[in-house]
């Protein structure tokens, strides 16, 4: 997996395994970074982001889970069960 963050804040993920490339808005970049900071734990990442963004935890958590689903469906991550 190759990960790039452009000066615009856009996240680019490129999977060598499935030869796909995805471009994501700066909001997704923040989510990606938070997930990496918290070892993939969406609850901890959402808690941090909700503090920084001054938003309700449940709203941020829901958006984060949707983004994780998009990355999973695109073949950019695998979700442990």
Backbone as a printed PyTorch tensor [residue, N CA C, xyz], in Angstrom:
tensor([[[  0.8400,  -1.1650,   0.0000],
         [  0.0000,   0.0000,   0.0000],
         [  0.8900,   1.2340,   0.0000]],

        [[  0.6130,   2.1020,  -0.9120],
         [  1.3010,   3.3840,  -0.9580],
         [  0.3070,   4.4550,  -0.5210]],

        [[  0.7470,   5.3100,   0.3800],
         [ -0.1010,   6.3630,   0.9290],
         [  0.5690,   7.7060,   0.6800]],

        [[ -0.1930,   8.6450,   0.1150],
         [  0.3040,  10.0020,  -0.1100],
         [ -0.7360,  10.9920,   0.4010]],

        [[ -0.2500,  12.0810,   0.9470],
         [ -1.1200,  13.1930,   1.3060],
         [ -0.6080,  14.4070,   0.5330]],

        [[ -1.4740,  14.9580,  -0.2910],
         [ -1.1040,  16.1210,  -1.0990],
         [ -1.1800,  17.3990,  -0.2740]],

        [[ -0.5790,  18.4550,  -0.7700],
         [ -0.6060,  19.7330,  -0.0540],
         [ -2.0290,  20.2540,   0.1130]],

        [[ -2.9500,  19.7920,  -0.7030],
         [ -4.3590,  20.1720,  -0.6000],
         [ -5.0560,  19.4300,   0.5410]],

        [[ -4.3570,  18.4250,   1.1080],
         [ -4.9450,  17.5960,   2.1500],
         [ -5.5830,  16.3300,   1.6210]],

        [[ -5.6260,  16.1920,   0.3030],
         [ -6.2250,  14.9990,  -0.3080],
         [ -5.3640,  13.7760,  -0.0110]],

        [[ -6.0290,  12.6590,   0.2770],
         [ -5.3760,  11.3860,   0.5480],
         [ -5.4220,  10.5370,  -0.7100]],

        [[ -4.2750,   9.9740,  -1.0580],
         [ -4.2170,   9.0560,  -2.1940],
         [ -3.7180,   7.7160,  -1.6770]],

        [[ -4.5100,   6.6790,  -1.9000],
         [ -4.1470,   5.3230,  -1.5320],
         [ -3.9640,   4.5230,  -2.8090]],

        [[ -2.8660,   3.8180,  -2.9050],
         [ -2.6050,   2.9840,  -4.0710],
         [ -2.2660,   1.5820,  -3.5890]],

        [[ -3.0660,   0.6280,  -4.0010],
         [ -2.8620,  -0.7660,  -3.6190],
         [ -2.0890,  -1.4820,  -4.7070]],

        [[ -0.9430,  -2.0050,  -4.3400],
         [ -0.1670,  -2.7970,  -5.2990],
         [ -0.8470,  -4.1420,  -5.5570]],

        [[ -1.5200,  -4.6550,  -4.5310],
         [ -2.1380,  -5.9820,  -4.6300],
         [ -3.2420,  -6.0240,  -5.6760]],

        [[ -4.0940,  -4.9960,  -5.7090],
         [ -5.2150,  -5.0230,  -6.6580],
         [ -5.1170,  -3.9390,  -7.7270]],

        [[ -3.9730,  -3.2570,  -7.7710],
         [ -3.7170,  -2.2400,  -8.8070],
         [ -4.7720,  -1.1280,  -8.8240]],

        [[ -5.2930,  -0.7670,  -7.6400],
         [ -6.2860,   0.3050,  -7.5490],
         [ -5.6660,   1.5280,  -6.9120]],

        [[ -6.2170,   2.6830,  -7.2930],
         [ -5.8240,   3.9390,  -6.6720],
         [ -7.0870,   4.6800,  -6.2780]],

        [[ -7.1000,   5.2220,  -5.0750],
         [ -8.2550,   5.9670,  -4.5960],
         [ -7.8500,   7.3400,  -4.1400]],

        [[ -8.7000,   8.3120,  -4.4420],
         [ -8.4780,   9.7020,  -4.0350],
         [ -9.5860,  10.0740,  -3.0580]],

        [[ -9.1880,  10.6440,  -1.9240],
         [-10.1400,  10.9290,  -0.8570],
         [ -9.9490,  12.3530,  -0.3490]],

        [[-11.0450,  12.9550,   0.0710],
         [-11.0700,  14.3340,   0.5510],
         [-10.2620,  14.4820,   1.8420]],

        [[ -9.8740,  15.7190,   2.1780],
         [ -9.1060,  15.9540,   3.4010],
         [ -9.7580,  15.4000,   4.6750]],

        [[-11.0670,  15.3530,   4.7300],
         [-11.7460,  14.7700,   5.8890],
         [-11.3190,  13.3120,   6.0660]],

        [[-11.2350,  12.5800,   4.9740],
         [-10.7950,  11.1850,   5.0200],
         [ -9.3280,  11.0890,   5.4190]],

        [[ -8.5360,  12.0720,   5.0390],
         [ -7.1280,  12.0920,   5.4340],
         [ -7.0090,  12.1350,   6.9480]],

        [[ -7.7900,  13.0050,   7.5700],
         [ -7.7710,  13.1060,   9.0330],
         [ -8.1880,  11.7840,   9.6670]],

        [[ -9.1840,  11.1310,   9.0830],
         [ -9.6340,   9.8440,   9.6070],
         [ -8.5390,   8.7940,   9.4660]],

        [[ -7.8750,   8.7660,   8.3260],
         [ -6.7970,   7.8080,   8.0890],
         [ -5.6900,   8.0010,   9.1260]],

        [[ -5.2890,   9.2450,   9.3240],
         [ -4.2170,   9.5460,  10.2840],
         [ -4.6340,   9.1480,  11.6960]],

        [[ -5.8640,   9.4710,  12.0810],
         [ -6.3410,   9.1080,  13.4180],
         [ -6.3620,   7.5970,  13.6030]],

        [[ -6.8210,   6.8740,  12.6070],
         [ -6.8210,   5.4150,  12.7030],
         [ -5.4000,   4.8740,  12.8610]],

        [[ -4.4630,   5.4420,  12.1380],
         [ -3.0650,   5.0070,  12.2530],
         [ -2.5200,   5.3260,  13.6530]],

        [[ -2.8800,   6.4990,  14.1850],
         [ -2.4040,   6.8900,  15.5160],
         [ -2.9330,   5.9540,  16.5990]],

        [[ -4.1210,   5.4300,  16.3950],
         [ -4.7600,   4.5830,  17.3960],
         [ -4.8030,   3.1100,  16.9760]],

        [[ -3.8080,   2.7030,  16.1910],
         [ -3.6350,   1.2930,  15.7970],
         [ -4.8950,   0.6680,  15.2080]],

        [[ -5.6320,   1.4430,  14.4140],
         [ -6.8060,   0.9230,  13.7310],
         [ -8.0640,   0.8660,  14.5690]],

        [[ -8.0210,   1.3820,  15.7860],
         [ -9.1930,   1.3390,  16.6710],
         [-10.1500,   2.4750,  16.3240]],

        [[-11.3020,   2.1770,  15.7240],
         [-12.2050,   3.2440,  15.2870],
         [-12.8340,   4.0250,  16.4440]],

        [[-13.0230,   3.3800,  17.5830],
         [-13.6190,   4.0930,  18.7210],
         [-12.6580,   5.1650,  19.2420]],

        [[-11.3830,   4.7950,  19.4100],
         [-10.3890,   5.7520,  19.8930],
         [-10.1570,   6.8630,  18.8660]],

        [[-10.1110,   6.4870,  17.5930],
         [ -9.9140,   7.4840,  16.5360],
         [-11.0940,   8.4620,  16.4950]],

        [[-12.2990,   7.9370,  16.6000],
         [-13.4940,   8.7950,  16.5820],
         [-13.5290,   9.7060,  17.8060]],

        [[-13.0960,   9.1990,  18.9520],
         [-13.0660,  10.0300,  20.1590],
         [-12.1160,  11.2060,  19.9690]],

        [[-10.9400,  10.9450,  19.4300],
         [ -9.9760,  12.0190,  19.1860],
         [-10.5160,  13.0220,  18.1800]],

        [[-11.0440,  12.5120,  17.0570],
         [-11.5680,  13.4040,  16.0260],
         [-12.7530,  14.2160,  16.5350]],

        [[-13.6120,  13.6170,  17.3380],
         [-14.7700,  14.3660,  17.8540],
         [-14.3200,  15.4880,  18.7670]],

        [[-13.2370,  15.2670,  19.5170],
         [-12.6880,  16.3470,  20.3520],
         [-12.1260,  17.4690,  19.4920]],

        [[-11.3210,  17.0960,  18.5070],
         [-10.6750,  18.0890,  17.6430],
         [-11.7090,  18.8660,  16.8280]],

        [[-12.6930,  18.1670,  16.3120],
         [-13.7070,  18.7920,  15.4600],
         [-14.8640,  19.4030,  16.2490]],

        [[-14.8600,  19.1510,  17.5690],
         [-15.9440,  19.6250,  18.4390],
         [-17.3090,  19.1730,  17.9240]],

        [[-17.3770,  17.8680,  17.6520],
         [-18.5950,  17.2290,  17.1590],
         [-18.9610,  16.0790,  18.0920]],

        [[-20.2060,  15.6340,  18.0190],
         [-20.6660,  14.5030,  18.8140],
         [-19.9130,  13.2270,  18.4140]],

        [[-19.5160,  12.4650,  19.4150],
         [-18.7870,  11.2200,  19.1670],
         [-19.5530,  10.3110,  18.2200]],

        [[-20.8370,  10.1130,  18.4660],
         [-21.6100,   9.1490,  17.6730],
         [-21.6810,   9.5570,  16.1960]],

        [[-21.7470,  10.8340,  15.9310],
         [-21.7680,  11.3070,  14.5410],
         [-20.4340,  11.0320,  13.8550]],

        [[-19.3580,  11.3710,  14.5490],
         [-18.0230,  11.1490,  13.9880],
         [-17.7670,   9.6510,  13.8150]],

        [[-18.1470,   8.8770,  14.7880],
         [-17.9480,   7.4250,  14.7240],
         [-18.6950,   6.8310,  13.5270]],

        [[-19.9100,   7.2810,  13.3150],
         [-20.7090,   6.7930,  12.1900],
         [-20.0470,   7.1360,  10.8570]],

        [[-19.5860,   8.3620,  10.7200],
         [-18.9190,   8.7950,   9.4840],
         [-17.6270,   8.0100,   9.2860]],

        [[-16.8990,   7.8020,  10.3690],
         [-15.6520,   7.0520,  10.2950],
         [-15.9100,   5.6090,   9.8540]],

        [[-16.9260,   4.9830,  10.4030],
         [-17.2420,   3.6100,   9.9980],
         [-17.6500,   3.5370,   8.5320]],

        [[-18.3620,   4.5480,   8.0510],
         [-18.7120,   4.5880,   6.6210],
         [-17.4510,   4.6820,   5.7640]],

        [[-16.5020,   5.5220,   6.1950],
         [-15.2620,   5.6800,   5.4360],
         [-14.4520,   4.3970,   5.4610]],

        [[-14.4000,   3.7390,   6.6070],
         [-13.7030,   2.4530,   6.7040],
         [-14.3270,   1.4550,   5.7370]],

        [[-15.6460,   1.4370,   5.6460],
         [-16.3330,   0.5630,   4.7030],
         [-15.9700,   0.8670,   3.2660]],

        [[-15.8460,   2.1440,   2.9480],
         [-15.4650,   2.5320,   1.5860],
         [-14.0470,   2.0640,   1.2760]],

        [[-13.1370,   2.2480,   2.2230],
         [-11.7650,   1.7690,   2.0190],
         [-11.7240,   0.2530,   1.8870]],

        [[-12.5030,  -0.4350,   2.7180],
         [-12.5590,  -1.8990,   2.6580],
         [-13.1030,  -2.3480,   1.3040]],

        [[-14.2230,  -1.7770,   0.8920],
         [-14.8470,  -2.1560,  -0.3790],
         [-13.9490,  -1.8560,  -1.5710]],

        [[-13.1180,  -0.8270,  -1.4400],
         [-12.1870,  -0.4760,  -2.5100],
         [-10.9230,  -1.3230,  -2.5160]],

        [[-10.7700,  -2.1680,  -1.4950],
         [ -9.6030,  -3.0310,  -1.4280],
         [ -8.3750,  -2.3630,  -0.8370]],

        [[ -8.5810,  -1.2580,  -0.1190],
         [ -7.4450,  -0.5270,   0.4490],
         [ -7.1080,  -0.9650,   1.8770]],

        [[ -8.0480,  -1.5870,   2.5670],
         [ -7.7950,  -2.1000,   3.9080],
         [ -8.5450,  -3.4170,   4.0870]],

        [[ -8.1040,  -4.1560,   5.0610],
         [ -8.8270,  -5.3450,   5.4980],
         [ -9.2750,  -5.0810,   6.9190]],

        [[-10.5120,  -5.4390,   7.2170],
         [-11.0610,  -5.2140,   8.5440],
         [-11.0420,  -6.5310,   9.3030]],

        [[-10.3770,  -6.5120,  10.4680],
         [-10.3380,  -7.7110,  11.3190],
         [-11.6890,  -7.8940,  11.9890]],

        [[-12.0820,  -9.1260,  12.1260],
         [-13.3750,  -9.4160,  12.7730],
         [-13.1810,  -9.8860,  14.1770]]])
